[in-house]
XYZ file of C-alpha atoms in Angstrom:
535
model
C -9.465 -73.814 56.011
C -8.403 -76.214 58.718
C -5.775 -78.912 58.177
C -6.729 -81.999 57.827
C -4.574 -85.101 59.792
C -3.499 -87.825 57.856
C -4.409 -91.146 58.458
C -1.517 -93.231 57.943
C 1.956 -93.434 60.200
C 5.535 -93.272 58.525
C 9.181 -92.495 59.154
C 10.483 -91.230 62.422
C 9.535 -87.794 64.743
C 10.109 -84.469 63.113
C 10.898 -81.803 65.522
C 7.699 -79.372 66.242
C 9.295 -75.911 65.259
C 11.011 -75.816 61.630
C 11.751 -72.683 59.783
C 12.479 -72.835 56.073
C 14.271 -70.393 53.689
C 12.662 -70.050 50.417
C 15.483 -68.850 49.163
C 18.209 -71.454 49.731
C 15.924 -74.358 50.765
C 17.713 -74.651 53.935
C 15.706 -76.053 56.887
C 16.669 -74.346 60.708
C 15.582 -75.036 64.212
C 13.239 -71.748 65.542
C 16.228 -70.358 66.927
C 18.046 -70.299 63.575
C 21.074 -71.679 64.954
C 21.855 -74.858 64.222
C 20.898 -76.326 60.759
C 18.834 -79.486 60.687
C 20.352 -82.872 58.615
C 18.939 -83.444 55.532
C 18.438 -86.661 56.473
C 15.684 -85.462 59.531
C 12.134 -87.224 58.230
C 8.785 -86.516 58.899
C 6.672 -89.144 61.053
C 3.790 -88.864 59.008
C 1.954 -86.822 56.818
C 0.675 -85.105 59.092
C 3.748 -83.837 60.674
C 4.542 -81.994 57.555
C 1.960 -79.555 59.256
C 4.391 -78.465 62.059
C 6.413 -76.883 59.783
C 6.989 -73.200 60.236
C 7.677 -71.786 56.690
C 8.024 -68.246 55.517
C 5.697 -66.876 53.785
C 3.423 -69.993 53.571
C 0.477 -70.976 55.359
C -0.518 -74.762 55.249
C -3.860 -75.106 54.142
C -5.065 -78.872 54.234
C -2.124 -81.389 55.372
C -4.103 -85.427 54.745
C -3.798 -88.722 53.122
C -5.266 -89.837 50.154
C -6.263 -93.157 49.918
C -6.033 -95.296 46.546
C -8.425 -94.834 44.718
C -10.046 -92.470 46.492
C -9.054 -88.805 44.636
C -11.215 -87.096 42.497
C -10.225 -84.338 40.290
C -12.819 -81.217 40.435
C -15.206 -81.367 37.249
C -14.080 -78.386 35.089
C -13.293 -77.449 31.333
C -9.663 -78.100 31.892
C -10.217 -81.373 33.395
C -12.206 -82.222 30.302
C -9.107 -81.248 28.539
C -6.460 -82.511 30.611
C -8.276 -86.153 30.667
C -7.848 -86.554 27.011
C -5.790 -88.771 26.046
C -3.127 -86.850 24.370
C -2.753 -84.427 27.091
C -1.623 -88.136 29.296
C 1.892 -87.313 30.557
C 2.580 -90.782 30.028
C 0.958 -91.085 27.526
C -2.138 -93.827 28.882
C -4.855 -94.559 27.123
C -7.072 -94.094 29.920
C -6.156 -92.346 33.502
C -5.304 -94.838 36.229
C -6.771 -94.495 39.355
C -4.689 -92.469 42.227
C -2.340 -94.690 44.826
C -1.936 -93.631 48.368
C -0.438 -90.267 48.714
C 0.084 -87.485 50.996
C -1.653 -84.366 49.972
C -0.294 -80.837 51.036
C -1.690 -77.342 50.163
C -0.522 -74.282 50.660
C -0.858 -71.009 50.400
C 2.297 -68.700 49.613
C 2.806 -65.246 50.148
C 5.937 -63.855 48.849
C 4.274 -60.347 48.594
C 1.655 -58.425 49.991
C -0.631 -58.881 47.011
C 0.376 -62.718 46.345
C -1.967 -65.575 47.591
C -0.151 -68.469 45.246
C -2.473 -71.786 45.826
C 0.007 -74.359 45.171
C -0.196 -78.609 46.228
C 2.564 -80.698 46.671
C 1.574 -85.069 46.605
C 3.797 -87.735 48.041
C 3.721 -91.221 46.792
C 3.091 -93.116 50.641
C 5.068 -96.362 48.727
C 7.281 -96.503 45.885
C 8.361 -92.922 45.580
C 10.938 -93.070 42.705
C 13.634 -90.356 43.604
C 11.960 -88.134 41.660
C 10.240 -84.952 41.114
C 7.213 -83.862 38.512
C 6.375 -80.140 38.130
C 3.025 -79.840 36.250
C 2.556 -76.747 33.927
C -0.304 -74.801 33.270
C -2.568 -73.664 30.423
C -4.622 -71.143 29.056
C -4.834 -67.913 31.665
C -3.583 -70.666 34.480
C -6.256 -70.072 37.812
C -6.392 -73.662 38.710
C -4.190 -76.837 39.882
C -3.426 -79.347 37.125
C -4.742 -82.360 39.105
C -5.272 -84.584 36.203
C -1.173 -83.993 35.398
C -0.655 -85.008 38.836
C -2.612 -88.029 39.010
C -0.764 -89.170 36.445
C 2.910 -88.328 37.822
C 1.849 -89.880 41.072
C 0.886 -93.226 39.511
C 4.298 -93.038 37.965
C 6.183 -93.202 41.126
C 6.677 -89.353 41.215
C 6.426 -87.059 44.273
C 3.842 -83.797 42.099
C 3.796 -80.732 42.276
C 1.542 -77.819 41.123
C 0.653 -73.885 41.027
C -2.448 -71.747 40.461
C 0.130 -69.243 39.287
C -1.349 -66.943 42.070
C -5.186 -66.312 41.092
C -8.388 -68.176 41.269
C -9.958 -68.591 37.434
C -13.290 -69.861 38.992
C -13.746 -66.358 40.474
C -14.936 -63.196 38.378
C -11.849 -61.548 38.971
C -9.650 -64.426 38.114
C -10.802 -64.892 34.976
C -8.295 -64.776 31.280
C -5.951 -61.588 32.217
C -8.557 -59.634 34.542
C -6.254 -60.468 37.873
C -3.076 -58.172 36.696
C -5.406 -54.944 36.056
C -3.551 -53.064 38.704
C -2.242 -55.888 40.395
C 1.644 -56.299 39.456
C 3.231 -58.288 41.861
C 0.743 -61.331 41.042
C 1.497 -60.721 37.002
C 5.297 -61.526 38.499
C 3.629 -64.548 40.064
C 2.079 -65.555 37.275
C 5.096 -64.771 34.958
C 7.491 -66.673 37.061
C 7.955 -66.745 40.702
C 4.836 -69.356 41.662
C 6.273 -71.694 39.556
C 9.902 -71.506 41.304
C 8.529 -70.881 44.689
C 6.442 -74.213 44.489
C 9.271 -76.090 42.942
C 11.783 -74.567 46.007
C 8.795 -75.984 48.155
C 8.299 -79.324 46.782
C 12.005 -80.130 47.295
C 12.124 -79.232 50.596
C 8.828 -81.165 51.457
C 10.438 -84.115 49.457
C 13.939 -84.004 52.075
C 11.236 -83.834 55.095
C 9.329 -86.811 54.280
C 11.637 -88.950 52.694
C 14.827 -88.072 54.220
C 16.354 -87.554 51.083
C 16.474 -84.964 48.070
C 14.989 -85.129 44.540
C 17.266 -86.769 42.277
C 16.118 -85.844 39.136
C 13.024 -83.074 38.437
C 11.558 -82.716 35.592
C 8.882 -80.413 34.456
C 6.388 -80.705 31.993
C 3.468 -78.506 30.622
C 1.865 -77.395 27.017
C 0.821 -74.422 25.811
C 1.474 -71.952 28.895
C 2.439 -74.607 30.383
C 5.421 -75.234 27.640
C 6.216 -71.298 27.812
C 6.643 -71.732 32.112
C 9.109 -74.553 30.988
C 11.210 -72.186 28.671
C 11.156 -69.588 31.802
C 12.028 -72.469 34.327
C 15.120 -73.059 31.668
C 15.937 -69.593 31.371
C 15.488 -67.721 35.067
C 16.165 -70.890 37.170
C 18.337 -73.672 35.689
C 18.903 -75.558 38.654
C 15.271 -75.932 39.240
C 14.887 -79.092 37.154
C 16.747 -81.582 34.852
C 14.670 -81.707 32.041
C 11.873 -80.169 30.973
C 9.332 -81.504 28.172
C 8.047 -77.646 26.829
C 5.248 -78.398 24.265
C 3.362 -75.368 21.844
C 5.263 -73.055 24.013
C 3.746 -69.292 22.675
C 7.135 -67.414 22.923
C 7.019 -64.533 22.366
C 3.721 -64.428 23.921
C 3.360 -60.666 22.755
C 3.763 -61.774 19.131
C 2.059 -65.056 19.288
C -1.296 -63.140 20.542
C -0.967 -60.732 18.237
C -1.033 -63.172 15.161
C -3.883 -64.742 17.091
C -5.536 -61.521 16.984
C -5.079 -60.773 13.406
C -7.601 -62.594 11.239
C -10.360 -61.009 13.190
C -7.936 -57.374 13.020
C -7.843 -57.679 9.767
C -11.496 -58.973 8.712
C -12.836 -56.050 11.176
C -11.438 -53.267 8.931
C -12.324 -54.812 5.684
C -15.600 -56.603 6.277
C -14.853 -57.912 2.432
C -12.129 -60.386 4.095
C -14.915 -62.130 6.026
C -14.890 -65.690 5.192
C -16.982 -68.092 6.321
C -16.895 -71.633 7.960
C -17.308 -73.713 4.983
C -15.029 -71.460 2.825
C -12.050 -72.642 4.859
C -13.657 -76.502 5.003
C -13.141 -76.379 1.191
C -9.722 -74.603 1.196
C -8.942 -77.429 3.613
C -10.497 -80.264 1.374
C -8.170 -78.886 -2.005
C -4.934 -78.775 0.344
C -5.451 -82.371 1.450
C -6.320 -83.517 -2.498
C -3.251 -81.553 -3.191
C -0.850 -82.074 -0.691
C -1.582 -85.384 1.482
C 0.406 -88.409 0.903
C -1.790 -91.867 0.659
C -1.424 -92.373 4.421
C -1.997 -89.016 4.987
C -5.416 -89.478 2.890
C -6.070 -92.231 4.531
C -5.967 -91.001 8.116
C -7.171 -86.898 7.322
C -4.104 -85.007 7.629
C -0.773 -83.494 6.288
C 2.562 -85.166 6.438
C 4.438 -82.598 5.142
C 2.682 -78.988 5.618
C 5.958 -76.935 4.744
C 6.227 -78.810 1.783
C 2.513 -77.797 0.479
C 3.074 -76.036 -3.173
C -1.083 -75.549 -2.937
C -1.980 -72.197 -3.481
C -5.587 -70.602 -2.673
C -5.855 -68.972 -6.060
C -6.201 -72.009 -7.427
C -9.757 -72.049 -6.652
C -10.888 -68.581 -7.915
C -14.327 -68.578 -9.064
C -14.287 -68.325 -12.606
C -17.618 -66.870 -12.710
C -19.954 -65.793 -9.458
C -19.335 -66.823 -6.035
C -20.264 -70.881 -5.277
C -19.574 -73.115 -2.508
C -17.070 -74.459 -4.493
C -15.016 -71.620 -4.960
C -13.127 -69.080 -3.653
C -13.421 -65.104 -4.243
C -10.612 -62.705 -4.829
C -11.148 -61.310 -1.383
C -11.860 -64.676 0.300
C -8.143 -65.739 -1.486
C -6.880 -62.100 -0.248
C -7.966 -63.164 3.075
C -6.584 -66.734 3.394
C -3.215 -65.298 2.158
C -2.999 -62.696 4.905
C -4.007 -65.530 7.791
C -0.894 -68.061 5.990
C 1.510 -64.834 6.219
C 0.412 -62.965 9.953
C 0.770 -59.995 10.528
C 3.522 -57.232 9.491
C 4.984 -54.461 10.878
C 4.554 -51.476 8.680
C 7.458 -50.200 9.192
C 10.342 -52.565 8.444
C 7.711 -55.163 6.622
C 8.888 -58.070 8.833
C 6.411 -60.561 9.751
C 5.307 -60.743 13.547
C 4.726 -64.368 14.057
C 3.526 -66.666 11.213
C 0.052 -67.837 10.435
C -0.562 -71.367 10.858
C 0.524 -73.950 8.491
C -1.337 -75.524 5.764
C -3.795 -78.406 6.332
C -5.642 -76.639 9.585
C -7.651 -74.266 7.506
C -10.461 -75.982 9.036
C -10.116 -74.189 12.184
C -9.513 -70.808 11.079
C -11.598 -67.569 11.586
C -12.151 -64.493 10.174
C -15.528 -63.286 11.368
C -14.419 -59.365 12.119
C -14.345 -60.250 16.193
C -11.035 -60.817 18.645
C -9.415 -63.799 20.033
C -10.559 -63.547 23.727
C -7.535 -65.379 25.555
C -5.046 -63.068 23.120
C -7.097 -60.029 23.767
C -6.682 -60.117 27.819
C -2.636 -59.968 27.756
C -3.181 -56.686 25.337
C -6.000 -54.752 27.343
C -5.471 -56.096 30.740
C -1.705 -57.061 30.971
C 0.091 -55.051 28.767
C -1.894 -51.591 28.545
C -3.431 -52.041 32.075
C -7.127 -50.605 30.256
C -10.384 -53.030 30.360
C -11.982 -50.394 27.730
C -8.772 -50.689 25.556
C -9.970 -50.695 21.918
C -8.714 -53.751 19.649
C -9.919 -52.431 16.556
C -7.154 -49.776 17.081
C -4.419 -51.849 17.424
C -1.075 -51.073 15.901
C 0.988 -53.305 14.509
C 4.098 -51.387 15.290
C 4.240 -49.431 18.113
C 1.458 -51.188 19.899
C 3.335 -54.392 19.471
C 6.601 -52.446 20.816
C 4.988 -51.062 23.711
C 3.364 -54.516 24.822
C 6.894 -56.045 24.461
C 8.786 -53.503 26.134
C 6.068 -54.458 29.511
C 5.896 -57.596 29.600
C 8.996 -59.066 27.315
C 11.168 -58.969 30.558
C 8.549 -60.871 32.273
C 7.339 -63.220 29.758
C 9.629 -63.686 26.772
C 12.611 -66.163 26.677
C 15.227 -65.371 24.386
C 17.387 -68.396 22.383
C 20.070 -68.483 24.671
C 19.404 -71.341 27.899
C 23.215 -72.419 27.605
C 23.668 -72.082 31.529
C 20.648 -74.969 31.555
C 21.933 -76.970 28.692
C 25.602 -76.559 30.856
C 24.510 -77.768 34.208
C 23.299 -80.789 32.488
C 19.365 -80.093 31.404
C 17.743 -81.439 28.427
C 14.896 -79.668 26.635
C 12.063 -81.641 24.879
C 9.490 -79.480 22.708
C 7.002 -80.590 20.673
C 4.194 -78.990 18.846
C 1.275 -80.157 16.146
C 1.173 -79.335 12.868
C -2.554 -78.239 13.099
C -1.733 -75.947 15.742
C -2.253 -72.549 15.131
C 1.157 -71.595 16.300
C 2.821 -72.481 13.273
C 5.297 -74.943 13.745
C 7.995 -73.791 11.322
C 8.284 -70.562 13.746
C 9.228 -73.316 17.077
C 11.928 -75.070 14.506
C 13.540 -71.230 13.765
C 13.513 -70.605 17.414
C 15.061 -74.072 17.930
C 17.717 -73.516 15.267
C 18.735 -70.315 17.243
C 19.111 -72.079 20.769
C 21.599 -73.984 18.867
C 23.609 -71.486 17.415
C 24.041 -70.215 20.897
C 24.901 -74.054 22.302
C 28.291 -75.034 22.010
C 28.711 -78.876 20.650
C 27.836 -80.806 23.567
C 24.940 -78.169 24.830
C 23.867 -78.848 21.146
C 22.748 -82.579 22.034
C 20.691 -81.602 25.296
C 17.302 -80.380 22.541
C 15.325 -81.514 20.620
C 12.320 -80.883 18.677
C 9.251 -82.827 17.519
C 6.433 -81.764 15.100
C 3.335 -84.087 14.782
C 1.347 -84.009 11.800
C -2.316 -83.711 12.145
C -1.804 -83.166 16.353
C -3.830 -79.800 17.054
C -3.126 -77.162 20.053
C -1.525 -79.965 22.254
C -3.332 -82.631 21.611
C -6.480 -83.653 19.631
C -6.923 -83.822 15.836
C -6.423 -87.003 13.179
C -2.831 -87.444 14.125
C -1.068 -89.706 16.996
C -1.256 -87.560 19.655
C -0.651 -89.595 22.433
C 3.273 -90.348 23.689
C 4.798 -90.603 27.123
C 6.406 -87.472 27.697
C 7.283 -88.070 31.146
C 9.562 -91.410 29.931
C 11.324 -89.823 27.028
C 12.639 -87.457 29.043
C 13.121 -89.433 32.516
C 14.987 -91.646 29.743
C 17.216 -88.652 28.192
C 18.091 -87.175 31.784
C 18.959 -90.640 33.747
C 20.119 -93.130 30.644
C 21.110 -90.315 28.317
C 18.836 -91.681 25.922
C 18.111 -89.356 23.710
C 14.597 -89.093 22.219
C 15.272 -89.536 18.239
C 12.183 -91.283 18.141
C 8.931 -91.470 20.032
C 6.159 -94.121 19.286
C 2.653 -92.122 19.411
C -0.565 -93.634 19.451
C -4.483 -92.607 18.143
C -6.875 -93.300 21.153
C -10.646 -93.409 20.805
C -12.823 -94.383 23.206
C -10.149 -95.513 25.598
C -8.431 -97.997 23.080
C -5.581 -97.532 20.210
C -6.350 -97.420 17.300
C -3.194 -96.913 15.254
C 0.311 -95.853 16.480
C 3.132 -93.709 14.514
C 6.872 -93.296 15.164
C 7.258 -88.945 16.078
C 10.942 -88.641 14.977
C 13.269 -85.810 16.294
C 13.648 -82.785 13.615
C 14.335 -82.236 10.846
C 13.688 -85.875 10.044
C 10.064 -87.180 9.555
C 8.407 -90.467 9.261
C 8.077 -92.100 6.126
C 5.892 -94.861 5.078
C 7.270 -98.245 3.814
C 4.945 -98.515 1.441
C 3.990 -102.145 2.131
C 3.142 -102.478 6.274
C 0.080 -101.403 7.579
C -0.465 -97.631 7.766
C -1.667 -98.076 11.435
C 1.246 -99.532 12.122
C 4.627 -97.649 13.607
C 6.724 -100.384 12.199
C 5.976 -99.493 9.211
C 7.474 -95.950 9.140
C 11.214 -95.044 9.296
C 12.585 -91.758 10.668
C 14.285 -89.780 7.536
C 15.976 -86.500 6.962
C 13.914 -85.204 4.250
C 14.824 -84.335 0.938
């Protein structure tokens, strides 16, 4: 693709030949012997395009105008525009300012081709740095994310993780079938060589480093954040990690077990509206008045429902459940086991999302691709005969050391990092299973490490956003806030957006306290809740 010249004029001349370590981040002249200043700028945007850098080929070097970017029209777009999935938690998107747009392609092995973008406010650049994570199988930019960092004053950056979803062979897991080094791209090393990138580009254009990065993503995207954290802790200050699936191996195992299980014993089918009642007696049950009011849990983990309650007395009804159906709905709550110690893989999901669950005999299709295509390397690899113990074992033992982050981050929490997660209680990743992780990273933090996390869960949020709960908060300034002011986030207001306006807003306080109602304000009101350690 050829580059593109910018427009627009800035800064003073950059010298034609520039090579760049990847490694260090340390800029030479061509003949590698004398070391450029840090303060050396780049005339323009388009300058940036003289750069000589290992293992990277510029694609398209140009200016944006205002106004004038727009994001391709995908599913993930669809998502990423909701409002809840707004790293700063708008309403409704702004439009882009002026920025300088590079792309590149990076090659850090033979089989890599990492698409990866870098954007660079033209005015009012803030200091700082915004990595973007991904989500789902990754395969695309998040330009959405970035649209939003940008408008915040942030220089953006972002990764394809190393494959192209819009392509047959890029789609889910299909790119690692015999393709390791880009699973390692995926796994980890895009997301560091793009940060390692956008720092560098930031010193060329601005004459001056990042102050502060931060990182932010959900889903995958919160999992990349827990590896950022884990194999890199100098790449960035803080980083906001939300729903991250760790361990993935586990996670997508639990994800595959309602269909596991209702495969074997087609008796443990239940269908849609079976779970729509289940989900109608937990709310009568369980939901507090506000909860009632606005059609979700406050307190899931403190749900005493249980689905035997509605055994059918007599013959099966629609308003009733059948010993199997109950047999069923208990398994999905618990997960799945391993049969030989009897210790639970990863949780079901909580009460109050019965709504969304499945068991219709047939796999989870994202879950699936990490088993058959990642893990066993075998497109005809057989679900149905999946093995809750040594299949599990075998998966972890290939890709734990690539995709699983263990509770200890101390050496991030010591150089100064915060960590912000946050996850919805009508997730399917059951949010009691984040808190237990969370309560481990702090047994390994010493006292002060032991203020740099936190944890939010948000009744009625879904997989990241969505659902009847608040969903939208500004990520990027609680953490911005934590990392600069050393403010940190013991409560967030959230907001309920429909059709571009808010509706009602809610305080999301840090755990293990949780907002309760005043009992006189208006339920659609934040001021009306206080943050309180439960009882």
């Amino acid at each position: 693709m050829p580059i593109m010249q910018s427009r627009r004029s800035r800064h003073t001349q950059l010298p034609r030949q520039i090579l760049a370590s990847c490694a260090v981040g340390a800029f030479f002249l061509a003949s590698g012997s004398l070391l450029l200043s840090s303060e050396a700028r780049a005339a323009s945007c388009a300058d940036l395009a003289r750069l000589v850098l290992p293992n990277a080929t510029f694609t398209k070097v140009e200016t944006i105008d205002a106004g004038e970017w727009h994001s391709p029209q995908t599913n993930l777009s669809r998502i990423m525009t909701a409002p809840g999935m707004n790293l700063a938690g708008h309403p409704v998107q702004a439009a882009n300012p002026a920025f300088c747009r590079v792309a590149m392609t990076l090659r850090p092995s033979s089989d890599s081709a990492i698409q990866t973008e870098i954007w660079l406010p033209l005015q009012g650049w803030n200091g700082k740095l915004l990595g973007v994570g991904n989500f789902g199988w990754a395969g695309s930019l998040m330009y959405d994310g970035m649209v939003t960092g940008l408008g915040e004053g942030y220089a953006v950056a972002s990764t394809d993780t190393g494959h192209d979803s819009s392509t047959p062979e890029g789609q889910g897991g299909r790119f690692t079938l015999g393709h390791p080094e880009k699973l390692v791209d995926y796994a980890y090393r895009a997301d560091h060589l793009m940060t390692v990138m956008a720092k560098q580009l930031v010193r060329r254009f601005y004459g001056k480093d990042v102050f502060h990065a931060y990182w932010i993503g959900c889903s995958l995207g919160g999992l990349e954040g827990l590896i950022e954290a884990k194999r890199y802790p100098d790449d960035y200050d803080g980083i906001v990690a939300g729903a991250p699936p760790n361990p993935i191996v586990n996670f997508n195992g639990e994800q595959l077990w309602a269909g596991w299980m209702s495969y074997h014993d087609p008796a443990l089918r239940v269908g849609r509206e079976k779970f729509q009642l289940l989900n109608r007696a937990v709310m009568a049950a369980c939901a507090s008045p506000v909860g009632k009011s606005q059609g979700f849990l406050d307190k899931p983990d403190k749900c005493g429902f249980e689905p035997k309650q509605l055994l059918c007395e007599g013959k099966d009804t629609k308003n009733c459940l059948t010993a199997n159906e109950i047999k069923a709905v208990e398994q999905i709550y618990r997960g799945p086991v391993d049969p030989q110690t009897g210790k639970v893989i990863f949780p079901g999901p909580a009460k109050g999302s019965e709504d969304g669950f499945s068991a219709d005999g047939k796999a989870f299709p994202v879950a699936l691709d990490l088993f058959r295509y990642a893990a066993f390397q075998n497109p005809a690899w057989d679900w149905t005969t999946l093995k809750w113990d040594t299949d599990i074992a075998s998966a972890t033992s290939k890709l734990g050391p690539l995709l699983h982050v263990d509770d200890n981050l101390t050496p991030f929490f010591k150089r100064g990092g915060k960590l912000l997660m946050y996850i919805g209680w009508k997730d399917g990743h059951n949010p009691q299973e984040l808190a237990g992780y969370y309560q481990a990273l702090m047994q390994h933090a010493g006292p002060e490490e032991q203020k740099a996390a936190r944890l939010i869960e948000i009744p009625g949020m879904g997989h990241c956003y969505g659902g009847a709960g608040c969903d939208t908060f500004n990520k990027l300034g609680a953490i911005d806030a934590w990392v600069v002011r050393h403010d940190a986030p013991q409560t967030i207001i959230a907001s309920r957006v429909e059709d571009g306006k808010i509706i009602r807003t809610r305080p999301l306080c840090a755990w293990p306290q949780l907002a309760r109602y005043d009992g006189h304000g208006p339920m659609t009101t934040a001021a009306s809740f206080t943050c309180v350690v439960p009882e």
